[in-house]
Amino acid sequence: MTQDAAPRRGRPRRGRAAAIQTVAVEAVTWTLDRPPTINDVARLAHVSKKTVSRVINQSPFVNEETRSIINGIIEQIGYVPSPQARGLAFQRSFLLGLVYDNPNAQFIVNIQEGVLAACRLAGFELVVHPCDQKSPHFLNDAKQFVQRQNLDGVIVVPPASENPQLVEVLRDLGCRYVRLSAVSLDEAANMVVYNDRQGAAEVAEHLAALGHRDIGFIAGPSRHRSAHERRESFVGALKNHGITLRPDMVEEGAYTFESGEVCATRLLTREPRPTAIFASNDEMAAGVYKTAQRLGISIPRDLTIVGFDDSPIATRLWPSLTTVRLPAKDLGRLAAEKLIIRISSDEEEGHTATGVVSRMVVRESSVPPRG
């Protein structure tokens, strides 16, 4: 039997176990002034690089004695496998991409944390690609990102996830993807959906139950599907309680703190001014807080404020913000898990719909109107 034949099956030759164990012990004395490589592990274990790769990728085609020896050497010399090394056995990069065009930084951070949690468990890495859909290079940049990184799959965050041309680019590249959106836009295998309507309806019911009738609303940007979902549900639920949202009590923001300030200034300088404002995300709600303070309006005595997202800022504001909890971390985790399963099993069909539901969290910023 040649030296190359035995490693192919992951079996050390008879009589070599004691010698290999000695080599493993000697690996403790590793003193080279460079990081160890997969070739160093193979040389110390007296096996091929392919056998080491199989052990790294937890292949069943390696016997336990060889696996134990190789894992011992990896630990002793501090070798850290790269995604490229892991891909030798499976012809994959073990890289996922996250594509987003969103002004709400906290939402993106939460999504990213959820994706990273799933990636760590599965041995994948994450590469992010912020983009600008208004740029003439938007689609070409996205295409080059996928090709340059040799991605196994892409998670697309709204509003970029609602762009049909971007989806067509991913399909043409043969790149698996999962889209996050407030409504289903694709086959179930490609979607993770969050239900904004229920949360917005709960806000309307909450304000109506408190006795508010003069209600202001700061909508999200019209290019976001979520903005339409939240607005339509909120208006419809108010009507169910006999309340009409007046056109002059509606302002369109940009999901940013600054736009919340601007919209709140317009609403709170009108007569009669609203007794409550529903801002379509927590960043804009925080902008309302600042404007109210500047105008000498007390929260919640003179003004009830409700947000959407339940981002960390909601509990850092004073009084703490009543808001709708959108579990963004769960969205990211579910999207990554769904994508990794498809990549690992090479299955495209039979996937059920995946989604999360938004729920209201009542805190100190919402009380009945005065008088």
Coordinates of C-alpha atoms in Angstrom, one line a residue:
M1 CA 0.0 0.0 0.0
T2 CA 1.4 3.4 -1.0
Q3 CA 1.6 6.3 1.4
D4 CA -1.1 8.2 -0.5
A5 CA -3.6 5.3 -0.6
A6 CA -4.0 5.1 3.2
P7 CA -4.7 8.8 3.9
R8 CA -7.4 8.7 1.2
R9 CA -9.6 6.6 3.5
G10 CA -8.4 8.5 6.6
R11 CA -6.6 5.4 8.1
P12 CA -3.1 5.5 9.5
R13 CA -1.1 2.4 8.6
R14 CA -0.8 -0.3 11.1
G15 CA 2.0 0.2 13.6
R16 CA 2.1 3.9 13.0
A17 CA -0.4 5.0 15.7
A18 CA 2.3 5.3 18.5
A19 CA 4.6 7.2 16.2
I20 CA 1.9 9.6 15.2
Q21 CA 0.9 10.1 18.8
T22 CA 4.5 11.1 19.4
V23 CA 4.4 13.6 16.6
A24 CA 1.2 15.0 18.1
V25 CA 2.9 15.5 21.4
E26 CA 5.9 17.1 19.7
A27 CA 3.5 19.6 18.0
V28 CA 3.2 21.3 21.4
T29 CA 6.7 22.8 20.8
W30 CA 5.5 24.6 17.7
T31 CA 7.7 27.7 17.5
L32 CA 7.6 29.0 13.9
D33 CA 7.1 32.7 13.6
R34 CA 4.1 32.3 11.3
P35 CA 0.6 31.0 11.7
P36 CA 0.2 27.3 11.1
T37 CA -1.4 26.1 7.9
I38 CA -3.3 23.0 6.8
N39 CA -0.1 21.7 5.3
D40 CA 1.6 21.8 8.7
V41 CA -1.2 19.8 10.2
A42 CA -1.0 17.2 7.5
R43 CA 2.7 16.9 7.8
L44 CA 2.6 16.4 11.6
A45 CA -0.2 13.9 11.3
H46 CA 1.4 12.0 8.4
V47 CA -1.7 12.3 6.4
S48 CA -2.8 14.1 3.2
K49 CA -4.2 17.6 3.2
K50 CA -7.4 16.2 1.9
T51 CA -7.8 14.0 5.0
V52 CA -7.2 17.1 7.3
S53 CA -9.9 18.9 5.3
R54 CA -12.3 16.1 5.8
V55 CA -11.7 16.2 9.5
I56 CA -12.3 20.0 9.6
N57 CA -15.5 19.5 7.7
Q58 CA -16.6 16.6 9.9
S59 CA -16.8 14.1 7.1
P60 CA -17.8 10.6 8.2
F61 CA -15.1 9.1 5.9
V62 CA -12.3 9.3 8.5
N63 CA -11.8 6.8 11.3
E64 CA -11.9 8.0 14.9
E65 CA -8.2 7.3 15.6
T66 CA -7.1 9.6 12.8
R67 CA -9.7 12.2 13.5
S68 CA -8.6 12.3 17.2
I69 CA -4.9 12.7 16.2
I70 CA -5.6 15.5 13.7
N71 CA -7.9 17.4 16.1
G72 CA -5.3 17.1 18.8
I73 CA -2.6 18.6 16.5
I74 CA -5.0 21.4 15.4
E75 CA -5.6 22.4 19.0
Q76 CA -2.0 22.1 20.0
I77 CA -0.5 24.2 17.3
G78 CA -3.4 26.7 17.2
Y79 CA -4.4 26.1 13.6
V80 CA -7.6 28.1 12.6
P81 CA -9.3 26.8 9.5
S82 CA -10.3 29.5 7.0
P83 CA -13.6 29.3 5.1
Q84 CA -11.6 28.6 2.0
A85 CA -10.0 25.6 3.6
R86 CA -13.3 24.2 4.7
G87 CA -14.6 24.6 1.2
L88 CA -12.0 22.1 -0.2
A89 CA -14.2 19.1 0.5
F90 CA -17.6 20.7 -0.3
Q91 CA -16.8 23.1 -3.1
R92 CA -18.3 26.0 -1.2
S93 CA -17.0 29.3 0.2
F94 CA -19.0 29.1 3.5
L95 CA -19.7 32.8 3.0
L96 CA -23.1 34.5 3.2
G97 CA -23.7 38.1 2.0
L98 CA -26.0 40.7 3.5
V99 CA -27.2 43.4 1.1
Y100 CA -29.0 46.4 2.5
D101 CA -30.1 49.9 1.6
N102 CA -31.6 51.2 4.8
P103 CA -31.2 54.4 6.8
N104 CA -32.2 52.7 10.1
A105 CA -28.8 51.7 11.5
Q106 CA -30.1 49.9 14.5
F107 CA -32.5 47.7 12.4
I108 CA -29.5 46.6 10.3
V109 CA -27.4 45.9 13.4
N110 CA -30.1 43.8 14.9
I111 CA -30.6 41.9 11.6
Q112 CA -26.8 41.3 11.4
E113 CA -26.6 40.0 14.9
G114 CA -29.2 37.4 14.2
V115 CA -27.5 36.4 10.9
L116 CA -24.1 36.1 12.7
A117 CA -25.6 33.9 15.5
A118 CA -26.8 31.4 12.8
C119 CA -23.6 31.6 10.9
R120 CA -21.5 30.8 14.0
L121 CA -23.5 27.6 14.7
A122 CA -23.1 26.4 11.1
G123 CA -19.5 27.5 10.5
F124 CA -20.3 30.2 8.0
E125 CA -18.9 33.8 7.8
L126 CA -20.8 36.9 6.9
V127 CA -19.8 39.7 4.4
V128 CA -21.9 42.9 4.3
H129 CA -22.7 45.1 1.3
P130 CA -24.3 48.5 1.9
C131 CA -25.8 49.8 -1.3
D132 CA -27.7 52.7 -2.7
Q133 CA -30.6 51.9 -5.0
K134 CA -30.5 55.4 -6.5
S135 CA -27.0 54.8 -7.8
P136 CA -26.7 54.0 -11.5
H137 CA -24.1 51.4 -10.5
F138 CA -26.4 49.7 -7.9
L139 CA -27.1 46.4 -9.8
N140 CA -23.6 46.1 -11.2
D141 CA -22.0 46.6 -7.8
A142 CA -24.3 44.0 -6.3
K143 CA -23.3 41.5 -9.1
Q144 CA -19.6 42.1 -8.6
F145 CA -20.0 41.7 -4.8
V146 CA -21.5 38.3 -5.2
Q147 CA -18.9 37.2 -7.8
R148 CA -15.9 38.7 -6.1
Q149 CA -16.7 37.0 -2.7
N150 CA -17.9 33.8 -4.3
L151 CA -20.9 33.8 -2.0
D152 CA -22.9 30.7 -1.3
G153 CA -26.0 32.8 -0.6
V154 CA -27.3 36.3 0.0
I155 CA -29.8 37.8 2.5
V156 CA -31.5 40.9 1.2
V157 CA -32.9 43.5 3.6
P158 CA -35.7 45.9 2.7
P159 CA -36.2 48.1 0.8
A160 CA -33.5 46.5 -1.4
S161 CA -35.3 43.1 -1.0
E162 CA -38.3 44.7 -2.8
N163 CA -36.3 45.4 -5.9
P164 CA -37.2 42.9 -8.7
Q165 CA -34.1 43.8 -10.8
L166 CA -31.8 42.9 -7.9
V167 CA -33.6 39.6 -7.5
E168 CA -33.2 38.9 -11.2
V169 CA -29.4 39.5 -11.0
L170 CA -29.1 37.0 -8.2
R171 CA -31.1 34.4 -10.2
D172 CA -29.0 35.0 -13.3
L173 CA -25.9 34.3 -11.1
G174 CA -27.4 31.1 -9.7
C175 CA -27.0 32.6 -6.2
R176 CA -29.4 31.4 -3.6
Y177 CA -31.1 34.2 -1.7
V178 CA -33.6 35.0 1.1
R179 CA -35.6 38.2 1.0
L180 CA -36.9 40.0 4.2
S181 CA -40.1 41.9 3.6
A182 CA -43.4 43.0 5.2
V183 CA -45.3 41.1 2.6
S184 CA -44.6 37.9 0.6
L185 CA -42.9 38.8 -2.7
D186 CA -41.5 35.4 -3.8
E187 CA -41.7 31.7 -3.4
A188 CA -41.8 30.6 0.3
A189 CA -38.2 29.2 0.0
N190 CA -36.9 32.7 -0.7
M191 CA -38.9 34.7 1.9
V192 CA -38.9 35.6 5.6
V193 CA -42.0 37.8 6.2
Y194 CA -42.7 40.1 9.2
N195 CA -46.3 41.1 10.0
D196 CA -46.4 44.9 10.5
R197 CA -50.1 45.1 10.2
Q198 CA -50.9 43.4 13.5
G199 CA -48.5 45.7 15.5
A200 CA -49.9 48.9 13.8
A201 CA -53.4 47.8 14.5
E202 CA -52.6 47.2 18.2
V203 CA -51.2 50.8 18.4
A204 CA -54.6 52.2 17.0
E205 CA -56.5 50.1 19.5
H206 CA -54.3 51.2 22.4
L207 CA -54.7 54.9 21.6
A208 CA -58.4 54.5 21.1
A209 CA -58.8 52.7 24.4
L210 CA -56.9 55.5 26.2
G211 CA -59.4 58.0 24.8
H212 CA -57.2 59.8 22.2
R213 CA -59.0 61.3 19.2
D214 CA -56.6 64.0 17.9
I215 CA -53.9 61.7 16.8
G216 CA -50.8 62.5 14.7
F217 CA -49.0 60.0 12.5
I218 CA -45.4 60.0 11.2
A219 CA -45.3 57.6 8.3
G220 CA -42.2 55.9 7.0
P221 CA -40.8 56.7 3.5
S222 CA -43.2 55.7 0.7
R223 CA -40.6 53.5 -1.1
H224 CA -40.7 51.1 1.9
R225 CA -43.4 48.4 1.7
S226 CA -43.4 48.4 5.5
A227 CA -44.5 52.0 5.5
H228 CA -47.6 51.2 3.5
E229 CA -48.4 48.2 5.6
R230 CA -48.1 50.2 8.9
R231 CA -50.1 53.1 7.6
E232 CA -53.0 51.2 6.1
S233 CA -53.4 49.0 9.1
F234 CA -53.2 51.9 11.5
V235 CA -55.8 54.0 9.6
G236 CA -58.1 51.0 9.2
A237 CA -58.0 50.1 12.9
L238 CA -58.7 53.7 13.9
K239 CA -61.8 53.7 11.6
N240 CA -63.0 50.5 13.4
H241 CA -63.1 52.7 16.6
G242 CA -64.9 55.6 14.8
I243 CA -61.7 57.7 14.5
T244 CA -60.6 59.3 11.3
L245 CA -57.0 60.2 10.8
R246 CA -57.0 63.7 9.4
P247 CA -54.8 64.4 6.4
D248 CA -53.2 67.4 8.2
M249 CA -52.2 65.1 11.0
V250 CA -50.0 62.9 8.7
E251 CA -46.3 63.6 7.9
E252 CA -43.9 61.4 6.0
G253 CA -40.5 60.8 7.6
A254 CA -37.4 58.9 6.5
Y255 CA -37.0 56.4 9.4
T256 CA -34.3 58.7 10.8
F257 CA -34.1 60.7 14.0
E258 CA -33.8 64.0 12.1
S259 CA -36.9 63.4 10.1
G260 CA -38.8 62.6 13.3
E261 CA -37.8 66.1 14.6
V262 CA -38.9 67.8 11.4
C263 CA -42.3 66.0 11.3
A264 CA -42.9 66.5 15.0
T265 CA -42.3 70.2 14.6
R266 CA -45.0 70.5 12.0
L267 CA -47.5 68.4 13.9
L268 CA -46.9 70.0 17.3
T269 CA -47.2 73.6 16.0
R270 CA -50.6 73.1 14.5
E271 CA -53.9 74.0 16.2
P272 CA -55.3 71.9 17.6
R273 CA -52.2 69.9 18.2
P274 CA -52.4 66.1 18.6
T275 CA -52.6 64.6 22.0
A276 CA -50.8 61.5 20.7
I277 CA -48.3 60.7 17.9
F278 CA -47.6 57.3 16.4
A279 CA -44.1 57.4 14.8
S280 CA -43.5 54.5 12.4
N281 CA -40.2 53.6 14.0
D282 CA -38.3 54.3 17.3
E283 CA -35.7 56.6 15.7
M284 CA -38.4 59.0 14.5
A285 CA -40.2 58.6 17.9
A286 CA -36.9 59.8 19.6
G287 CA -37.0 62.8 17.3
V288 CA -40.5 63.6 18.6
Y289 CA -39.1 63.5 22.1
K290 CA -36.5 66.1 21.3
T291 CA -39.0 68.4 19.6
A292 CA -41.5 68.1 22.5
Q293 CA -38.8 69.0 25.0
R294 CA -37.8 72.0 22.9
L295 CA -41.4 73.2 22.7
G296 CA -42.0 72.7 26.4
I297 CA -44.5 69.8 25.9
S298 CA -44.4 67.2 28.7
I299 CA -44.4 63.5 27.9
P300 CA -46.7 61.8 28.6
R301 CA -48.8 64.4 30.5
D302 CA -49.3 66.6 27.4
L303 CA -48.4 64.2 24.7
T304 CA -48.5 60.4 24.3
I305 CA -45.8 58.9 22.0
V306 CA -45.8 55.4 20.5
G307 CA -43.0 54.0 18.3
F308 CA -42.3 50.9 16.3
D309 CA -39.4 48.3 16.4
D310 CA -38.6 48.2 20.2
S311 CA -35.0 49.0 19.5
P312 CA -32.6 49.6 22.5
I313 CA -33.4 53.3 22.4
A314 CA -37.0 52.6 23.5
T315 CA -35.9 51.8 27.1
R316 CA -33.2 54.5 27.2
L317 CA -35.6 57.3 26.6
W318 CA -37.4 58.9 29.5
P319 CA -40.2 58.2 30.0
S320 CA -39.6 54.8 28.4
L321 CA -41.2 54.4 25.0
T322 CA -44.4 52.5 24.3
T323 CA -43.6 50.7 21.0
V324 CA -44.2 47.7 18.8
R325 CA -41.7 44.9 19.1
L326 CA -40.4 43.8 15.7
P327 CA -37.9 40.9 16.5
A328 CA -35.2 41.9 14.0
K329 CA -32.6 39.6 15.4
D330 CA -35.1 36.7 14.9
L331 CA -35.6 37.9 11.3
G332 CA -31.9 37.7 10.6
R333 CA -31.4 34.4 12.3
L334 CA -34.4 32.8 10.5
A335 CA -33.2 34.1 7.2
A336 CA -29.7 32.7 7.7
E337 CA -30.9 29.4 9.0
K338 CA -33.2 29.0 6.0
L339 CA -30.5 29.9 3.5
I340 CA -27.9 27.6 5.2
I341 CA -30.2 24.6 5.1
R342 CA -30.8 25.2 1.4
I343 CA -27.1 25.5 0.7
S344 CA -26.2 22.4 2.8
S345 CA -29.0 20.2 1.4
D346 CA -29.1 21.5 -2.2
E347 CA -32.9 21.5 -1.9
E348 CA -35.0 24.2 -3.6
E349 CA -38.5 22.9 -3.1
G350 CA -40.9 22.1 -0.3
H351 CA -40.0 25.0 2.0
T352 CA -42.9 26.4 4.1
A353 CA -43.3 30.1 4.7
T354 CA -41.2 31.7 7.5
G355 CA -42.2 34.8 9.4
V356 CA -42.5 36.7 12.7
V357 CA -45.3 38.7 14.3
S358 CA -44.9 42.2 15.7
R359 CA -46.4 42.8 19.2
M360 CA -47.0 46.0 21.2
V361 CA -45.1 46.7 24.4
V362 CA -46.8 49.3 26.7
R363 CA -44.4 51.5 28.7
E364 CA -44.6 55.0 30.3
S365 CA -44.9 57.2 27.2
S366 CA -48.7 56.5 26.6
V367 CA -51.4 57.7 29.0
P368 CA -55.0 59.0 28.5
P369 CA -55.2 62.6 27.2
R370 CA -55.6 65.4 29.8
G371 CA -59.1 66.7 30.4

